[in-house]
mmCIF file of C-alpha atoms in Angstrom:
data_model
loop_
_atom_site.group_PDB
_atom_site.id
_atom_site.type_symbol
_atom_site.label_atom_id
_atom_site.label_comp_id
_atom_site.label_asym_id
_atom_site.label_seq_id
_atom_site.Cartn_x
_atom_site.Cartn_y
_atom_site.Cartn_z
ATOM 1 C CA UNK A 1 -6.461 83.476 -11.065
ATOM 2 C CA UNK A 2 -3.500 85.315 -10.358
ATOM 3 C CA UNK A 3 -2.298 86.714 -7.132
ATOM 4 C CA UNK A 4 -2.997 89.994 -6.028
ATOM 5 C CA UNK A 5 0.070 91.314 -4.477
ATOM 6 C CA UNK A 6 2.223 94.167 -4.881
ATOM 7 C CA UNK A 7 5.470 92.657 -6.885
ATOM 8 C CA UNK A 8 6.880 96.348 -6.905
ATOM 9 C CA UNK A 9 6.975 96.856 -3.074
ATOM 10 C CA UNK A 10 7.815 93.002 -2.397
ATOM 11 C CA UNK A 11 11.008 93.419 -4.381
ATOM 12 C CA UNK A 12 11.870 97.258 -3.109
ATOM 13 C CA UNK A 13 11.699 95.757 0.417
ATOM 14 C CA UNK A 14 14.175 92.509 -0.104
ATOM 15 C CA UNK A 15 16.479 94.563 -2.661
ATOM 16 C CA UNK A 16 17.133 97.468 0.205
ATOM 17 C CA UNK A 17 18.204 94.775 2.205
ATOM 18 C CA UNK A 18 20.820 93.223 -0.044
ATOM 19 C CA UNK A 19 21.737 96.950 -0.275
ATOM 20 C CA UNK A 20 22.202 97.810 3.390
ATOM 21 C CA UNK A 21 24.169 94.413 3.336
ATOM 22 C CA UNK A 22 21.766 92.514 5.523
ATOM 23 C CA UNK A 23 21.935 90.199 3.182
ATOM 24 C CA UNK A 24 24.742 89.594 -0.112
ATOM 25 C CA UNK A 25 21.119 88.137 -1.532
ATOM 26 C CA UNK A 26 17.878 86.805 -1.386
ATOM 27 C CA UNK A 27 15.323 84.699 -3.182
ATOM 28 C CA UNK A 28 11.270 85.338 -2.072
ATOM 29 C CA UNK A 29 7.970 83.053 -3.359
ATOM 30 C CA UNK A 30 5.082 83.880 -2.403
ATOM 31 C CA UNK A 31 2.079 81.222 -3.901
ATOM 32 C CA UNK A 32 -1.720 79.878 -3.352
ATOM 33 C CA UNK A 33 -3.155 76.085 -2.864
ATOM 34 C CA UNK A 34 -4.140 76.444 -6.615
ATOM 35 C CA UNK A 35 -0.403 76.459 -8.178
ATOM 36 C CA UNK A 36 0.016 80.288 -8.866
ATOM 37 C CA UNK A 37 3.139 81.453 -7.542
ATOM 38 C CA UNK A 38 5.135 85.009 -8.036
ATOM 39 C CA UNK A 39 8.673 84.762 -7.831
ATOM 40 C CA UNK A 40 11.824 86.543 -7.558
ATOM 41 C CA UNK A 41 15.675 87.243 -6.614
ATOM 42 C CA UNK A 42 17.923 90.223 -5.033
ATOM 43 C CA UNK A 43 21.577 90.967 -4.466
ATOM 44 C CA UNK A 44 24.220 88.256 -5.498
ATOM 45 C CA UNK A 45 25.361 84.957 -4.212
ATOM 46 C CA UNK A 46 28.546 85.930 -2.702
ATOM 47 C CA UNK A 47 30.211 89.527 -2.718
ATOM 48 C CA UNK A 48 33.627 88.364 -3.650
ATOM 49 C CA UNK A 49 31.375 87.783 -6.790
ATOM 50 C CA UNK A 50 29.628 90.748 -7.848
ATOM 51 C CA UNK A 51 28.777 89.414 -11.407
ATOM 52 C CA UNK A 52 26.969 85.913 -10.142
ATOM 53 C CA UNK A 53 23.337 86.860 -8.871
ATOM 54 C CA UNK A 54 21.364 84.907 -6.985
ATOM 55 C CA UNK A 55 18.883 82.677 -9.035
ATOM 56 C CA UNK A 56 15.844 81.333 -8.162
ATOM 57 C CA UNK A 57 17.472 77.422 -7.701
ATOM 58 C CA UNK A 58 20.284 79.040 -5.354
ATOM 59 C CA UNK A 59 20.672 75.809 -2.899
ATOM 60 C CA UNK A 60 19.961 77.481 0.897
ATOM 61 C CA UNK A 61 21.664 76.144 4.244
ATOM 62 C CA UNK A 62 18.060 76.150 5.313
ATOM 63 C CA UNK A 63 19.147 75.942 9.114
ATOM 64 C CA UNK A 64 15.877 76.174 11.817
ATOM 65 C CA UNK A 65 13.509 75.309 9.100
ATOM 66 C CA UNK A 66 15.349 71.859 9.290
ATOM 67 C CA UNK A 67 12.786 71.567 12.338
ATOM 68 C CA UNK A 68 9.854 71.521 9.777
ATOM 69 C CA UNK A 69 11.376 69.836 6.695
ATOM 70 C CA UNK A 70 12.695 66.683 8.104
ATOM 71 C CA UNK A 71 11.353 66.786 11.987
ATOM 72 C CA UNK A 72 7.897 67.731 12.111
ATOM 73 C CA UNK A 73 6.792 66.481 8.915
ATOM 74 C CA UNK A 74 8.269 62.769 9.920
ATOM 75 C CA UNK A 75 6.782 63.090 13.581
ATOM 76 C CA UNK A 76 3.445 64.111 11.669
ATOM 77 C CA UNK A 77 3.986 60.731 9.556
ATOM 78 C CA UNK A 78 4.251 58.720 12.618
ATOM 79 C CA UNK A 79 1.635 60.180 14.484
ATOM 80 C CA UNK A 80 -0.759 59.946 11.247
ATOM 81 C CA UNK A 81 -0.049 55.947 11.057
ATOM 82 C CA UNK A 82 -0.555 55.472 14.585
ATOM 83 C CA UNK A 83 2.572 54.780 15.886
ATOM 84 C CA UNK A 84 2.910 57.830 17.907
ATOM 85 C CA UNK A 85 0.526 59.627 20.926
ATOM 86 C CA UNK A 86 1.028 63.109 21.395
ATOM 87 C CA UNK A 87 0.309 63.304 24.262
ATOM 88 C CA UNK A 88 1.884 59.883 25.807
ATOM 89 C CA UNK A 89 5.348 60.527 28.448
ATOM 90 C CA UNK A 90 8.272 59.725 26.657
ATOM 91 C CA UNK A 91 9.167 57.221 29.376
ATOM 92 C CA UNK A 92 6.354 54.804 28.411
ATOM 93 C CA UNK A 93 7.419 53.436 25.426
ATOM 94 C CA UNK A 94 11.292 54.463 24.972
ATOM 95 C CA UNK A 95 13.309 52.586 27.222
ATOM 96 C CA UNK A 96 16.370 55.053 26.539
ATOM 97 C CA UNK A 97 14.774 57.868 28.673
ATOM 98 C CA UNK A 98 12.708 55.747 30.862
ATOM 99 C CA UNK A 99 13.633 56.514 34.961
ATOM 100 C CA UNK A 100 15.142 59.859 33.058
ATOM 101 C CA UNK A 101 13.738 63.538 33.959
ATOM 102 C CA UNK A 102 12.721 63.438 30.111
ATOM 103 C CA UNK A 103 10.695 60.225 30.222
ATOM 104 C CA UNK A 104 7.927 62.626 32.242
ATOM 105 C CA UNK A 105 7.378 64.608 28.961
ATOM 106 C CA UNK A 106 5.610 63.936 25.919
ATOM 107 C CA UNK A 107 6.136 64.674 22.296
ATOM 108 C CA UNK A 108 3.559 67.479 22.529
ATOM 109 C CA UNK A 109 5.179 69.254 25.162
ATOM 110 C CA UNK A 110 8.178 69.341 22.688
ATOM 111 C CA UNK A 111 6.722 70.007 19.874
ATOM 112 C CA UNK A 112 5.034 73.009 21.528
ATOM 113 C CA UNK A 113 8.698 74.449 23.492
ATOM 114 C CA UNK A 114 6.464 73.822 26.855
ATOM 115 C CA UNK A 115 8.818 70.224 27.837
ATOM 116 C CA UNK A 116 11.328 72.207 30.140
ATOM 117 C CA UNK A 117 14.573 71.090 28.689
ATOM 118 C CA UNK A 118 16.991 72.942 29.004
ATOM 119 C CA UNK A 119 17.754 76.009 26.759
ATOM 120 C CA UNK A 120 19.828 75.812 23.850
ATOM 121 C CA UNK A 121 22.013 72.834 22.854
ATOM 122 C CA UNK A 122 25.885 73.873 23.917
ATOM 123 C CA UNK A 123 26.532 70.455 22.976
ATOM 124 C CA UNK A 124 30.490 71.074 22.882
ATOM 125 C CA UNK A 125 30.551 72.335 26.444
ATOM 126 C CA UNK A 126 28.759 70.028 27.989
ATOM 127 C CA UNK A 127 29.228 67.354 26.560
ATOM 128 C CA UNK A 128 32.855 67.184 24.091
ATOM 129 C CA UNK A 129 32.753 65.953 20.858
ATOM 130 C CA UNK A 130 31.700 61.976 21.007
ATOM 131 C CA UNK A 131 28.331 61.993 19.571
ATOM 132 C CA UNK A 132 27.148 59.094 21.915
ATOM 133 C CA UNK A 133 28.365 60.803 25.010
ATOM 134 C CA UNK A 134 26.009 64.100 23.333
ATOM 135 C CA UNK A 135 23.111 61.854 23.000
ATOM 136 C CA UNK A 136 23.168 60.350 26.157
ATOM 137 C CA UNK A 137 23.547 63.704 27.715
ATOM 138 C CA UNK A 138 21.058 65.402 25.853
ATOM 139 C CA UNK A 139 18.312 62.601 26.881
ATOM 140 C CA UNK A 140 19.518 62.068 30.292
ATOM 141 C CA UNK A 141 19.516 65.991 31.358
ATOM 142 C CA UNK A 142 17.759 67.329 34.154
ATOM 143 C CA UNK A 143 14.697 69.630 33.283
ATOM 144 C CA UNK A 144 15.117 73.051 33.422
ATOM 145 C CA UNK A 145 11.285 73.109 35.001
ATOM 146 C CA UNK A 146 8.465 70.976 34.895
ATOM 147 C CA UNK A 147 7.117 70.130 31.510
ATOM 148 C CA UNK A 148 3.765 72.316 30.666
ATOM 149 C CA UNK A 149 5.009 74.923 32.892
ATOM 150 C CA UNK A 150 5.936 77.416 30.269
ATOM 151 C CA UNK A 151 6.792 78.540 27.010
ATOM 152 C CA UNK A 152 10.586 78.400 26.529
ATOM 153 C CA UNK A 153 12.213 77.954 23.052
ATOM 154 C CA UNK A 154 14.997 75.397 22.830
ATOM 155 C CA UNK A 155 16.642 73.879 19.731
ATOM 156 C CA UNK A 156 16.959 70.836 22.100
ATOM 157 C CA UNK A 157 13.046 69.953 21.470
ATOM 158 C CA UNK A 158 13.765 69.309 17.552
ATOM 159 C CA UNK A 159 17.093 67.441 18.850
ATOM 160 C CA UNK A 160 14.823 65.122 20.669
ATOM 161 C CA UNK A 161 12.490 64.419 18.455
ATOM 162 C CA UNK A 162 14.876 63.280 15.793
ATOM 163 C CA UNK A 163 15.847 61.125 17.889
ATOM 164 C CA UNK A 164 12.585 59.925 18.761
ATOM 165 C CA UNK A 165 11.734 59.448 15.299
ATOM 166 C CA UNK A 166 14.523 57.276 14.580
ATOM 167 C CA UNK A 167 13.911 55.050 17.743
ATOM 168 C CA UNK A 168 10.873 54.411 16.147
ATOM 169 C CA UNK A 169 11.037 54.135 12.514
ATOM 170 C CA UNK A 170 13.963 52.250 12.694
ATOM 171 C CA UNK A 171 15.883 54.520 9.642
ATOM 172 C CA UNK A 172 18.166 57.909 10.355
ATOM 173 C CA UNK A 173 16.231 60.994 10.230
ATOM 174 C CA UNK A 174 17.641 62.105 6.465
ATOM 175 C CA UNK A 175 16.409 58.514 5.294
ATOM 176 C CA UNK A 176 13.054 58.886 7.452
ATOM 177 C CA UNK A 177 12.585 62.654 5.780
ATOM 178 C CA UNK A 178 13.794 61.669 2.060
ATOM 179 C CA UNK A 179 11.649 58.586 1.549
ATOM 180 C CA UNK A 180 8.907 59.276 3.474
ATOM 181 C CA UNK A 181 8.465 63.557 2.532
ATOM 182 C CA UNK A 182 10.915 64.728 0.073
ATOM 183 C CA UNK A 183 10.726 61.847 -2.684
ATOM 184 C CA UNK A 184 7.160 62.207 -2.808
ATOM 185 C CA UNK A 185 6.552 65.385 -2.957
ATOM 186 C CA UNK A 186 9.483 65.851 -5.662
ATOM 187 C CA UNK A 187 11.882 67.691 -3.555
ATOM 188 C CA UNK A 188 14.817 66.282 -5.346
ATOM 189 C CA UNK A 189 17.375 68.694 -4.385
ATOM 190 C CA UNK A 190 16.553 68.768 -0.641
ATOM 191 C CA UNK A 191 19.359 66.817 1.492
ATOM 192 C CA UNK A 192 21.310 67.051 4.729
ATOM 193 C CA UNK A 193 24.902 68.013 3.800
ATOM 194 C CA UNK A 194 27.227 68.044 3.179
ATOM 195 C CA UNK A 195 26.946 68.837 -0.203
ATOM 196 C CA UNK A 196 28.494 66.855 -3.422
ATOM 197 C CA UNK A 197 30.720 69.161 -5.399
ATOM 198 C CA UNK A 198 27.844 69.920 -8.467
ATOM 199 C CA UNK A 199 25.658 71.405 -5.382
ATOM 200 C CA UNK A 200 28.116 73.081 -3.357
ATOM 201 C CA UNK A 201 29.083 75.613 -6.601
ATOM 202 C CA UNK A 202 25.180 76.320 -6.813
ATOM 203 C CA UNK A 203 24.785 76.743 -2.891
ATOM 204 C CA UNK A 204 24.754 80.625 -1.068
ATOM 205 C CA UNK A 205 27.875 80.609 1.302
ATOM 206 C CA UNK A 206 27.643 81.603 4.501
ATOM 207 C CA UNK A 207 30.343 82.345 7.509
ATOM 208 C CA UNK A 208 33.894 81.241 8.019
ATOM 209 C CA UNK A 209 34.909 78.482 9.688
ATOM 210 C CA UNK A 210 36.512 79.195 12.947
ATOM 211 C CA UNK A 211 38.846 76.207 12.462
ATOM 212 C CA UNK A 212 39.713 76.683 8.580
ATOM 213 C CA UNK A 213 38.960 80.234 7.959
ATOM 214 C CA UNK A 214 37.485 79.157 4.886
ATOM 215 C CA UNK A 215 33.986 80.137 4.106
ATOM 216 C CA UNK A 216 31.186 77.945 4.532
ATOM 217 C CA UNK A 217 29.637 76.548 1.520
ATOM 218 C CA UNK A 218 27.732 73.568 1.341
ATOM 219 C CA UNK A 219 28.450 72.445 4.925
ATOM 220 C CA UNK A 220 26.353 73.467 7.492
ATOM 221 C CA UNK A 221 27.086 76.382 9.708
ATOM 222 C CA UNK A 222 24.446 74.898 12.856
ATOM 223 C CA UNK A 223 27.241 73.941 15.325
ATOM 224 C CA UNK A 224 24.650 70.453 16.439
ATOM 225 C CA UNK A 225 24.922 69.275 12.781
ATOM 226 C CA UNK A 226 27.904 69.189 12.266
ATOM 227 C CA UNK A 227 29.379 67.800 16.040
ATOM 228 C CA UNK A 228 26.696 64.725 15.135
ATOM 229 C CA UNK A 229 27.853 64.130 11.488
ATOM 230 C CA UNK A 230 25.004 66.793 10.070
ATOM 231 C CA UNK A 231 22.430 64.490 10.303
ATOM 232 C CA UNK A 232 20.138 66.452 12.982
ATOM 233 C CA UNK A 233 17.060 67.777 13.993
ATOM 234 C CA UNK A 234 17.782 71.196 14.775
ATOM 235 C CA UNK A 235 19.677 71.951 11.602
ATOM 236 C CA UNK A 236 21.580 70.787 8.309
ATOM 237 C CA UNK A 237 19.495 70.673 5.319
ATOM 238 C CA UNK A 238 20.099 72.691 1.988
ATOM 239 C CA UNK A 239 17.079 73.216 -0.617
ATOM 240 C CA UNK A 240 16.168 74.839 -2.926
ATOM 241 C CA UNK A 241 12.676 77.169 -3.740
ATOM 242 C CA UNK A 242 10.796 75.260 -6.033
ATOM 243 C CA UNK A 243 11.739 72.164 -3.727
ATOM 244 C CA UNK A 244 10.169 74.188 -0.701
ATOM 245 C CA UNK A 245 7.358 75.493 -2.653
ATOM 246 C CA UNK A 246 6.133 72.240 -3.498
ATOM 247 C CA UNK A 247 6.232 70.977 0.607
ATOM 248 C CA UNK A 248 4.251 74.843 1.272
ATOM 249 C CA UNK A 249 1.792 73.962 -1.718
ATOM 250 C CA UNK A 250 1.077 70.339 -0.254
ATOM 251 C CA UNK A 251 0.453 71.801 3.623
ATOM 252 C CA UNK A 252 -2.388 73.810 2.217
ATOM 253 C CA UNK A 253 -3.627 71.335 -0.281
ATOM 254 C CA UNK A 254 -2.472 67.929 0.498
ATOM 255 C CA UNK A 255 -2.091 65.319 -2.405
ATOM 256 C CA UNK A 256 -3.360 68.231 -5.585
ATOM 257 C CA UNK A 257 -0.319 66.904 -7.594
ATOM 258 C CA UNK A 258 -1.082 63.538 -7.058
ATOM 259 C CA UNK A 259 1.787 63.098 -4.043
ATOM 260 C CA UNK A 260 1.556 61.092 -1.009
ATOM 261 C CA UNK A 261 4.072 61.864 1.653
ATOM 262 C CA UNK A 262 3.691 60.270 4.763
ATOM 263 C CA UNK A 263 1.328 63.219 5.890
ATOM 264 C CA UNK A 264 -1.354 65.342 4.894
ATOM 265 C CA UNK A 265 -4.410 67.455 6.191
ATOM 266 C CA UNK A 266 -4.581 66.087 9.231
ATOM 267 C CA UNK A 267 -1.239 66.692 11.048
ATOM 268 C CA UNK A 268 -1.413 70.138 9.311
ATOM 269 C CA UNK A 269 -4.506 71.328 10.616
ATOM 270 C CA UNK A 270 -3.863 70.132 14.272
ATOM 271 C CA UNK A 271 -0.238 71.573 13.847
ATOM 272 C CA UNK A 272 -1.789 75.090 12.778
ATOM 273 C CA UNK A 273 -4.133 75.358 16.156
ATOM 274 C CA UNK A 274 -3.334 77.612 19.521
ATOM 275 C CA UNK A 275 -1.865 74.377 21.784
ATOM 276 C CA UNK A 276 -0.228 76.570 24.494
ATOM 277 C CA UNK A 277 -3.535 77.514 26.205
ATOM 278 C CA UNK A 278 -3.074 80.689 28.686
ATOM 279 C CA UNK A 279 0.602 80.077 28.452
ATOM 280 C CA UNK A 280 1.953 83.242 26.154
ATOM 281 C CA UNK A 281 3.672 83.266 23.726
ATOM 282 C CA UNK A 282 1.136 81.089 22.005
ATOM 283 C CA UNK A 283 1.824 78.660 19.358
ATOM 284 C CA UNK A 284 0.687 75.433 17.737
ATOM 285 C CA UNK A 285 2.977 72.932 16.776
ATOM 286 C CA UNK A 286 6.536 73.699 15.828
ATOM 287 C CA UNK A 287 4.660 76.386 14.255
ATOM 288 C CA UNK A 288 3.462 79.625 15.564
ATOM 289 C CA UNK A 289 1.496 82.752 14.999
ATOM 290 C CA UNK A 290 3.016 85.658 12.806
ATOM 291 C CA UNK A 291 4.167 88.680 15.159
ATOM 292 C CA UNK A 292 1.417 91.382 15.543
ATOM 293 C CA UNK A 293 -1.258 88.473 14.296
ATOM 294 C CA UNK A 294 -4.146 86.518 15.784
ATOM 295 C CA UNK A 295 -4.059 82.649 15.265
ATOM 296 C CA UNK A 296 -8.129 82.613 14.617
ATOM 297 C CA UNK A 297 -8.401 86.175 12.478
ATOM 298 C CA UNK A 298 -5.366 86.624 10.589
ATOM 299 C CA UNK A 299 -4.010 82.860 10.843
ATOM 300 C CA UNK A 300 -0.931 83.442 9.653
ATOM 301 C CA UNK A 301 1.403 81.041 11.123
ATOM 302 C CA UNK A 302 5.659 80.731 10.287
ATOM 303 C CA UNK A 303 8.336 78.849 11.191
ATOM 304 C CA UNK A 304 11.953 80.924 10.764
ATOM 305 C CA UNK A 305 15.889 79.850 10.774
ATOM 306 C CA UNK A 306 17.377 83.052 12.600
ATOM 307 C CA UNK A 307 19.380 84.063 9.780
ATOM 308 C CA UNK A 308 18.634 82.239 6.640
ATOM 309 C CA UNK A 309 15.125 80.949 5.475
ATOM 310 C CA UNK A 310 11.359 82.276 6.618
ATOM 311 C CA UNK A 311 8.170 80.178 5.953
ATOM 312 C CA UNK A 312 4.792 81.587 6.192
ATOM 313 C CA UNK A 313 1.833 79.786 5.970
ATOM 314 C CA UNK A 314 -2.416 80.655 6.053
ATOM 315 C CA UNK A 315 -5.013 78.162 5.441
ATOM 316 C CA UNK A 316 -7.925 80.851 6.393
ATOM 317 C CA UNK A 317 -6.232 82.769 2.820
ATOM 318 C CA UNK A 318 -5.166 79.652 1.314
ATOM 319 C CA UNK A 319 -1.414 81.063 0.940
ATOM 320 C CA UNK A 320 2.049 79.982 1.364
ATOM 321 C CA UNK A 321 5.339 82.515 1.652
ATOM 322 C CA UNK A 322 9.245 82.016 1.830
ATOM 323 C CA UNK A 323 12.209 84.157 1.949
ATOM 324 C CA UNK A 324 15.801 82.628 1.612
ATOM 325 C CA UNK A 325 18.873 84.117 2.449
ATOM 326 C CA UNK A 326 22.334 84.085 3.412
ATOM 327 C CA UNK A 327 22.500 86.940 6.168
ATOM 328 C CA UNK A 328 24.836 84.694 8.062
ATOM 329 C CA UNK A 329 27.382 85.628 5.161
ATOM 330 C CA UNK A 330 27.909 88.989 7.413
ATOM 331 C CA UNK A 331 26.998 88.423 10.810
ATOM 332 C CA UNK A 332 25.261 86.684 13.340
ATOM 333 C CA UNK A 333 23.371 88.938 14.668
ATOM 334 C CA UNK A 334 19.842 88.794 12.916
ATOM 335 C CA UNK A 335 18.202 91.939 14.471
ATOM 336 C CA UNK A 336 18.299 93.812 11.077
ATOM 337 C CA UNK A 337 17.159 91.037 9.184
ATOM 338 C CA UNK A 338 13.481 91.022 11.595
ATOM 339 C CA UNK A 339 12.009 94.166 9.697
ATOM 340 C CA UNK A 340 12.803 92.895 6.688
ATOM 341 C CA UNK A 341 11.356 89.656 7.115
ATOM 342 C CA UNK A 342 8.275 91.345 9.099
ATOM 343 C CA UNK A 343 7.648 93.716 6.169
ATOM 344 C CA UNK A 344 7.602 90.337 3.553
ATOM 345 C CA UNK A 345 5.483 88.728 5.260
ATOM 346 C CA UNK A 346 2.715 91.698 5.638
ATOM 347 C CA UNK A 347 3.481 92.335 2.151
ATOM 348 C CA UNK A 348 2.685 88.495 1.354
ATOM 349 C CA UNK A 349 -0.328 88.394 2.989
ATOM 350 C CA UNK A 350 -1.917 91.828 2.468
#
């Protein structure tokens, strides 16, 4: 059965965007747990460009969604074999933050922005350039407040838990993420940059480098990824859209196309759940509810990158949305990109 959405509003509201140069371009999906999926591009790849449009395999610095793709899904994997408590403190079974103000948190108080840390990363400034003397720092931080005391977002929580994954797997968090998510599912052209030269000419540039000048292409523009070598939790992975329609598809129907990544119905139905309690805003883990929505009547739940890629997902109407871009290509400040991405996503889910 095809989807019942309105393709001619979907595309007038990411087109005027690409016109009022939001964005030089776009790339939208919106698809079901069955396999249909509506499609489509806007705008062009880079505006010193004009003739080369974007295309539906444009390769995305996917930024904040970085959280999801290699972060949460490996933590899920961990937790799902047993070799990780939610709910356990940090400090009593990694010796690195033991007698640390972060060994009194666990990895659900992370997951769900409630651990305290402190906000933001501002690696550089606190801590220079060495990434040992950054990952020390990071783990060894005093709390901004004690954990379960509120809801604060900080990129630092997805910092941690890459770490934390490592520690336990044993294997670097782009190894951890490739074998264990992206090779099953068939998300072949999902990696941490930066990007071989084939890739790069395919990939959406963003901003210029404030040491080179040159624009960024195929090297990631999150600041933590590339101080620590790009190979992060908080940012640094380029895809593609069918690569992140198939890890959508397999969140709402684990295993239809025969994959088995380390994860599956499990980890994405606790994920999709109110875990915040009376704390506001509410959320569930690493993901949270859709402005203006209710997690148990709409249950529409996404996970954004402030100026790049949107994911949407809702079990209760078995669908999946995205919307890539390249807004950072103009600015960085995303406050015109929010209606647009607002009016997708009510679009998508209408």
């Amino acid at each position: 059965m095809a989807l019942d959405l309105d393709i001619d509003r979907i595309r007038d509201c990411v087109g005027e965007g690409a016109r009022d140069k939001v964005y030089p371009g776009a790339v939208w999906a919106v698809g079901d747990r069955s396999g249909n999926m509506a499609f489509g591009t806007q705008g062009v790849l880079d505006p010193d460009q004009p003739d080369e449009p974007m295309r539906h395999d444009t390769v995305f610095d996917v930024e904040g969604l970085t959280e999801i793709l290699a972060v949460w899904s490996s933590i899920g994997s961990l937790v799902e074999a047993g070799e990780l408590h939610l709910d356990a403190q940090l400090g009593d079974f990694w010796s690195e933050v033991r007698d640390h103000p972060l060994g009194r948190v666990s990895t659900r108080h992370l997951l769900t922005h409630t651990a305290g840390v402190p906000l933001g990363t501002d690696l550089l400034n606190r801590y220079g350039t060495d990434p040992q003397d950054m990952r020390e720092g990071v783990l060894h931080e005093a709390l901004r407040r004690p954990p379960g005391a509120a809801v604060e977002y900080s990129d630092r929580a997805a910092l941690v838990l890459g770490y934390l994954a490592e520690e336990l797997s044993g294997q670097s968090l782009d190894v951890l993420a490739a074998t264990g998510v992206w090779q099953p599912l068939g998300m072949t052209r999902t990696r941490y940059g930066p990007l071989p030269g084939e890739a790069t000419a395919r990939c959406a540039p963003t901003e210029l480098d404030d040491i080179t000048g040159a624009r960024l292409r195929g090297t990631a523009h999150g600041l933590p990824a590339r101080l620590l070598g790009e190979v992060r939790g908080t940012s640094g992975v380029f895809s593609v859209l069918p690569d992140l329609a198939a890890f959508l598809r397999h969140l709402l129907q684990p295993g239809r196309d025969g994959s088995r990544p380390g994860f599956g119905t499990a980890w994405t139905k606790e994920s999709l759940r109110p875990q915040t309690g009376e704390l506001a805003p509410a959320g569930g883990l690493f993901w949270r509810p859709a402005p203006g929505t209710v997690p148990g009547t709409d249950d529409i739940w996404e996970h954004y990158a402030s100026g790049a890629a949107g994911a949407w997902l809702s079990p209760k109407q078995g669908r999946w949305a995205l919307l890539l871009t390249n807004t950072r290509y103009y600015t960085r400040d995303y406050g015109s990109l929010v209606p647009v991405r607002n009016t997708f996503r009510s679009l998508a889910f209408a």
